[in-house]
């Protein structure tokens, strides 16, 4: 666990969201790992299980091309983003996240009422969401969440 009292040294900036007017489910992570940030791709590490799982859920073959992977999700009504828009983190561990600044998820949800559910890719994303936005508030409509 990182000592967040130390001065800022390893500032990370997130990746823009993947969504469109068809999006019904928003999948939130914490902050992309080092390889994903370097590639500017969600779940960019080749051993990450996210894309193979999503291809199975979408009943599709897993595309190699990142643009086609994003299109696969959008065709299925799935949007991607992260709770953190910026944070300090050495390495890629969620437990090392400090001094995070959240993305404007609240604005996205208000602007896209078609998003009816929020799924978190793990406990870290759910914890950071609750820290910055509280429980899924009724102001965002009748939305459900899962981890």
PDB file of C-alpha atoms in Angstrom:
ATOM      1  CA  UNK A   1       0.000   0.000   0.000  1.00  0.00           C
ATOM      2  CA  UNK A   2       1.353   3.404  -1.020  1.00  0.00           C
ATOM      3  CA  UNK A   3       2.039   6.109   1.553  1.00  0.00           C
ATOM      4  CA  UNK A   4      -0.157   8.872   0.138  1.00  0.00           C
ATOM      5  CA  UNK A   5       1.369  11.471   2.444  1.00  0.00           C
ATOM      6  CA  UNK A   6       4.496  11.562   0.275  1.00  0.00           C
ATOM      7  CA  UNK A   7       4.863  14.282  -2.396  1.00  0.00           C
ATOM      8  CA  UNK A   8       3.507  13.615  -5.880  1.00  0.00           C
ATOM      9  CA  UNK A   9       5.994  11.844  -8.149  1.00  0.00           C
ATOM     10  CA  UNK A  10       4.254   9.498 -10.597  1.00  0.00           C
ATOM     11  CA  UNK A  11       1.259  11.340 -12.059  1.00  0.00           C
ATOM     12  CA  UNK A  12      -0.890   9.290 -14.460  1.00  0.00           C
ATOM     13  CA  UNK A  13      -3.560  10.635 -16.819  1.00  0.00           C
ATOM     14  CA  UNK A  14      -6.381   8.393 -17.992  1.00  0.00           C
ATOM     15  CA  UNK A  15      -7.812   7.481 -21.382  1.00  0.00           C
ATOM     16  CA  UNK A  16     -10.948   9.097 -22.866  1.00  0.00           C
ATOM     17  CA  UNK A  17     -14.187   7.140 -22.425  1.00  0.00           C
ATOM     18  CA  UNK A  18     -15.575   4.736 -24.991  1.00  0.00           C
ATOM     19  CA  UNK A  19     -19.319   5.339 -25.356  1.00  0.00           C
ATOM     20  CA  UNK A  20     -22.050   6.425 -27.727  1.00  0.00           C
ATOM     21  CA  UNK A  21     -25.801   7.014 -27.714  1.00  0.00           C
ATOM     22  CA  UNK A  22     -26.438   3.238 -27.748  1.00  0.00           C
ATOM     23  CA  UNK A  23     -24.578   2.661 -24.467  1.00  0.00           C
ATOM     24  CA  UNK A  24     -26.682   0.958 -21.803  1.00  0.00           C
ATOM     25  CA  UNK A  25     -23.980  -0.455 -19.494  1.00  0.00           C
ATOM     26  CA  UNK A  26     -20.960   1.477 -18.255  1.00  0.00           C
ATOM     27  CA  UNK A  27     -17.976  -0.632 -17.195  1.00  0.00           C
ATOM     28  CA  UNK A  28     -15.713   1.307 -14.830  1.00  0.00           C
ATOM     29  CA  UNK A  29     -12.150   0.466 -13.880  1.00  0.00           C
ATOM     30  CA  UNK A  30      -9.828   2.406 -11.588  1.00  0.00           C
ATOM     31  CA  UNK A  31      -7.021   3.686 -13.855  1.00  0.00           C
ATOM     32  CA  UNK A  32      -5.357   1.917 -16.774  1.00  0.00           C
ATOM     33  CA  UNK A  33      -2.130   0.094 -16.026  1.00  0.00           C
ATOM     34  CA  UNK A  34       1.250   1.201 -17.328  1.00  0.00           C
ATOM     35  CA  UNK A  35       1.078  -0.793 -20.580  1.00  0.00           C
ATOM     36  CA  UNK A  36      -2.487   0.342 -21.302  1.00  0.00           C
ATOM     37  CA  UNK A  37      -1.498   3.972 -20.735  1.00  0.00           C
ATOM     38  CA  UNK A  38       1.528   3.584 -23.010  1.00  0.00           C
ATOM     39  CA  UNK A  39      -0.668   2.079 -25.750  1.00  0.00           C
ATOM     40  CA  UNK A  40      -3.586   4.469 -24.977  1.00  0.00           C
ATOM     41  CA  UNK A  41      -5.863   1.408 -24.965  1.00  0.00           C
ATOM     42  CA  UNK A  42      -8.151   0.040 -22.293  1.00  0.00           C
ATOM     43  CA  UNK A  43      -6.975  -3.339 -21.000  1.00  0.00           C
ATOM     44  CA  UNK A  44      -3.929  -3.198 -23.268  1.00  0.00           C
ATOM     45  CA  UNK A  45      -1.804  -5.825 -21.552  1.00  0.00           C
ATOM     46  CA  UNK A  46      -1.887  -8.999 -23.679  1.00  0.00           C
ATOM     47  CA  UNK A  47      -2.512 -11.212 -20.630  1.00  0.00           C
ATOM     48  CA  UNK A  48      -5.464  -9.159 -19.389  1.00  0.00           C
ATOM     49  CA  UNK A  49      -8.614 -11.295 -19.510  1.00  0.00           C
ATOM     50  CA  UNK A  50     -11.008  -8.379 -20.103  1.00  0.00           C
ATOM     51  CA  UNK A  51     -11.216  -8.530 -23.915  1.00  0.00           C
ATOM     52  CA  UNK A  52     -11.597 -12.327 -24.201  1.00  0.00           C
ATOM     53  CA  UNK A  53     -14.350 -12.218 -21.560  1.00  0.00           C
ATOM     54  CA  UNK A  54     -16.155  -9.383 -23.315  1.00  0.00           C
ATOM     55  CA  UNK A  55     -15.939 -11.164 -26.678  1.00  0.00           C
ATOM     56  CA  UNK A  56     -17.590 -14.223 -25.110  1.00  0.00           C
ATOM     57  CA  UNK A  57     -20.297 -12.069 -23.511  1.00  0.00           C
ATOM     58  CA  UNK A  58     -20.911 -10.382 -26.863  1.00  0.00           C
ATOM     59  CA  UNK A  59     -20.932 -13.802 -28.578  1.00  0.00           C
ATOM     60  CA  UNK A  60     -18.239 -12.633 -30.985  1.00  0.00           C
ATOM     61  CA  UNK A  61     -14.749 -13.655 -32.047  1.00  0.00           C
ATOM     62  CA  UNK A  62     -12.118 -11.500 -30.339  1.00  0.00           C
ATOM     63  CA  UNK A  63     -10.868  -8.894 -32.817  1.00  0.00           C
ATOM     64  CA  UNK A  64      -7.122  -8.226 -32.832  1.00  0.00           C
ATOM     65  CA  UNK A  65      -7.528  -4.553 -33.723  1.00  0.00           C
ATOM     66  CA  UNK A  66      -8.303  -2.215 -30.812  1.00  0.00           C
ATOM     67  CA  UNK A  67     -10.732  -0.099 -32.858  1.00  0.00           C
ATOM     68  CA  UNK A  68     -12.700  -3.251 -33.685  1.00  0.00           C
ATOM     69  CA  UNK A  69     -12.705  -4.271 -30.021  1.00  0.00           C
ATOM     70  CA  UNK A  70     -14.213  -0.915 -29.078  1.00  0.00           C
ATOM     71  CA  UNK A  71     -16.779  -1.238 -31.881  1.00  0.00           C
ATOM     72  CA  UNK A  72     -17.705  -4.709 -30.601  1.00  0.00           C
ATOM     73  CA  UNK A  73     -18.527  -3.250 -27.188  1.00  0.00           C
ATOM     74  CA  UNK A  74     -20.410  -0.274 -28.565  1.00  0.00           C
ATOM     75  CA  UNK A  75     -22.476  -2.578 -30.806  1.00  0.00           C
ATOM     76  CA  UNK A  76     -23.410  -4.467 -27.627  1.00  0.00           C
ATOM     77  CA  UNK A  77     -24.360  -1.261 -25.776  1.00  0.00           C
ATOM     78  CA  UNK A  78     -21.308  -1.349 -23.494  1.00  0.00           C
ATOM     79  CA  UNK A  79     -19.301   1.758 -22.581  1.00  0.00           C
ATOM     80  CA  UNK A  80     -15.878   1.909 -20.889  1.00  0.00           C
ATOM     81  CA  UNK A  81     -14.263   4.445 -18.606  1.00  0.00           C
ATOM     82  CA  UNK A  82     -12.335   4.707 -15.363  1.00  0.00           C
ATOM     83  CA  UNK A  83     -13.202   6.282 -12.058  1.00  0.00           C
ATOM     84  CA  UNK A  84      -9.842   8.096 -11.977  1.00  0.00           C
ATOM     85  CA  UNK A  85      -9.077  10.701 -14.585  1.00  0.00           C
ATOM     86  CA  UNK A  86      -5.757  11.440 -12.951  1.00  0.00           C
ATOM     87  CA  UNK A  87      -3.855   9.987 -10.044  1.00  0.00           C
ATOM     88  CA  UNK A  88      -0.454   9.363  -8.610  1.00  0.00           C
ATOM     89  CA  UNK A  89       0.612   5.757  -8.943  1.00  0.00           C
ATOM     90  CA  UNK A  90       3.918   4.012  -9.133  1.00  0.00           C
ATOM     91  CA  UNK A  91       3.511   0.896 -11.256  1.00  0.00           C
ATOM     92  CA  UNK A  92       0.098  -0.526 -12.097  1.00  0.00           C
ATOM     93  CA  UNK A  93      -1.345  -1.715  -8.786  1.00  0.00           C
ATOM     94  CA  UNK A  94      -4.675  -0.217  -7.735  1.00  0.00           C
ATOM     95  CA  UNK A  95      -3.430  -0.257  -4.140  1.00  0.00           C
ATOM     96  CA  UNK A  96      -0.778   2.317  -5.150  1.00  0.00           C
ATOM     97  CA  UNK A  97      -3.340   4.909  -6.319  1.00  0.00           C
ATOM     98  CA  UNK A  98      -3.104   8.190  -4.404  1.00  0.00           C
ATOM     99  CA  UNK A  99      -4.288  11.757  -4.873  1.00  0.00           C
ATOM    100  CA  UNK A 100      -6.838  10.697  -7.462  1.00  0.00           C
ATOM    101  CA  UNK A 101      -9.054  13.114  -9.330  1.00  0.00           C
ATOM    102  CA  UNK A 102     -12.202  11.450 -10.620  1.00  0.00           C
ATOM    103  CA  UNK A 103     -13.530  11.571 -14.140  1.00  0.00           C
ATOM    104  CA  UNK A 104     -16.847  13.387 -14.558  1.00  0.00           C
ATOM    105  CA  UNK A 105     -18.913  10.219 -14.459  1.00  0.00           C
ATOM    106  CA  UNK A 106     -21.819  12.180 -13.007  1.00  0.00           C
ATOM    107  CA  UNK A 107     -21.934  14.370 -16.124  1.00  0.00           C
ATOM    108  CA  UNK A 108     -21.764  11.345 -18.427  1.00  0.00           C
ATOM    109  CA  UNK A 109     -24.673   9.696 -16.624  1.00  0.00           C
ATOM    110  CA  UNK A 110     -26.781  12.858 -16.746  1.00  0.00           C
ATOM    111  CA  UNK A 111     -26.011  13.328 -20.453  1.00  0.00           C
ATOM    112  CA  UNK A 112     -26.667   9.678 -21.384  1.00  0.00           C
ATOM    113  CA  UNK A 113     -29.758   8.414 -19.561  1.00  0.00           C
ATOM    114  CA  UNK A 114     -29.637   5.334 -21.802  1.00  0.00           C
ATOM    115  CA  UNK A 115     -26.908   4.028 -19.440  1.00  0.00           C
ATOM    116  CA  UNK A 116     -29.009   1.886 -17.100  1.00  0.00           C
ATOM    117  CA  UNK A 117     -26.325  -0.083 -15.282  1.00  0.00           C
ATOM    118  CA  UNK A 118     -22.806   0.423 -13.997  1.00  0.00           C
ATOM    119  CA  UNK A 119     -20.440  -2.511 -13.694  1.00  0.00           C
ATOM    120  CA  UNK A 120     -17.138  -2.221 -11.844  1.00  0.00           C
ATOM    121  CA  UNK A 121     -14.193  -4.322 -12.967  1.00  0.00           C
ATOM    122  CA  UNK A 122     -13.268  -4.912  -9.328  1.00  0.00           C
ATOM    123  CA  UNK A 123     -13.595  -3.804  -5.735  1.00  0.00           C
ATOM    124  CA  UNK A 124     -11.054  -1.000  -6.201  1.00  0.00           C
ATOM    125  CA  UNK A 125     -13.152   0.709  -8.856  1.00  0.00           C
ATOM    126  CA  UNK A 126     -16.319   0.328  -6.774  1.00  0.00           C
ATOM    127  CA  UNK A 127     -14.566   1.718  -3.686  1.00  0.00           C
ATOM    128  CA  UNK A 128     -13.214   4.756  -5.562  1.00  0.00           C
ATOM    129  CA  UNK A 129     -16.610   5.373  -7.153  1.00  0.00           C
ATOM    130  CA  UNK A 130     -18.312   5.402  -3.744  1.00  0.00           C
ATOM    131  CA  UNK A 131     -15.572   7.635  -2.332  1.00  0.00           C
ATOM    132  CA  UNK A 132     -16.074  10.300  -4.994  1.00  0.00           C
ATOM    133  CA  UNK A 133     -19.722   9.895  -5.971  1.00  0.00           C
ATOM    134  CA  UNK A 134     -21.402   8.065  -3.099  1.00  0.00           C
ATOM    135  CA  UNK A 135     -23.823   5.225  -3.744  1.00  0.00           C
ATOM    136  CA  UNK A 136     -25.586   5.183  -7.092  1.00  0.00           C
ATOM    137  CA  UNK A 137     -27.850   8.135  -6.474  1.00  0.00           C
ATOM    138  CA  UNK A 138     -31.403   8.428  -7.702  1.00  0.00           C
ATOM    139  CA  UNK A 139     -30.409  11.634  -9.509  1.00  0.00           C
ATOM    140  CA  UNK A 140     -28.931   9.350 -12.175  1.00  0.00           C
ATOM    141  CA  UNK A 141     -32.182   7.484 -12.640  1.00  0.00           C
ATOM    142  CA  UNK A 142     -33.012   3.876 -11.906  1.00  0.00           C
ATOM    143  CA  UNK A 143     -29.539   2.422 -12.408  1.00  0.00           C
ATOM    144  CA  UNK A 144     -28.102  -0.785 -11.046  1.00  0.00           C
ATOM    145  CA  UNK A 145     -24.491  -1.609 -10.221  1.00  0.00           C
ATOM    146  CA  UNK A 146     -22.443  -4.797 -10.085  1.00  0.00           C
ATOM    147  CA  UNK A 147     -18.847  -5.584  -9.211  1.00  0.00           C
TER     148      UNK A 147
END
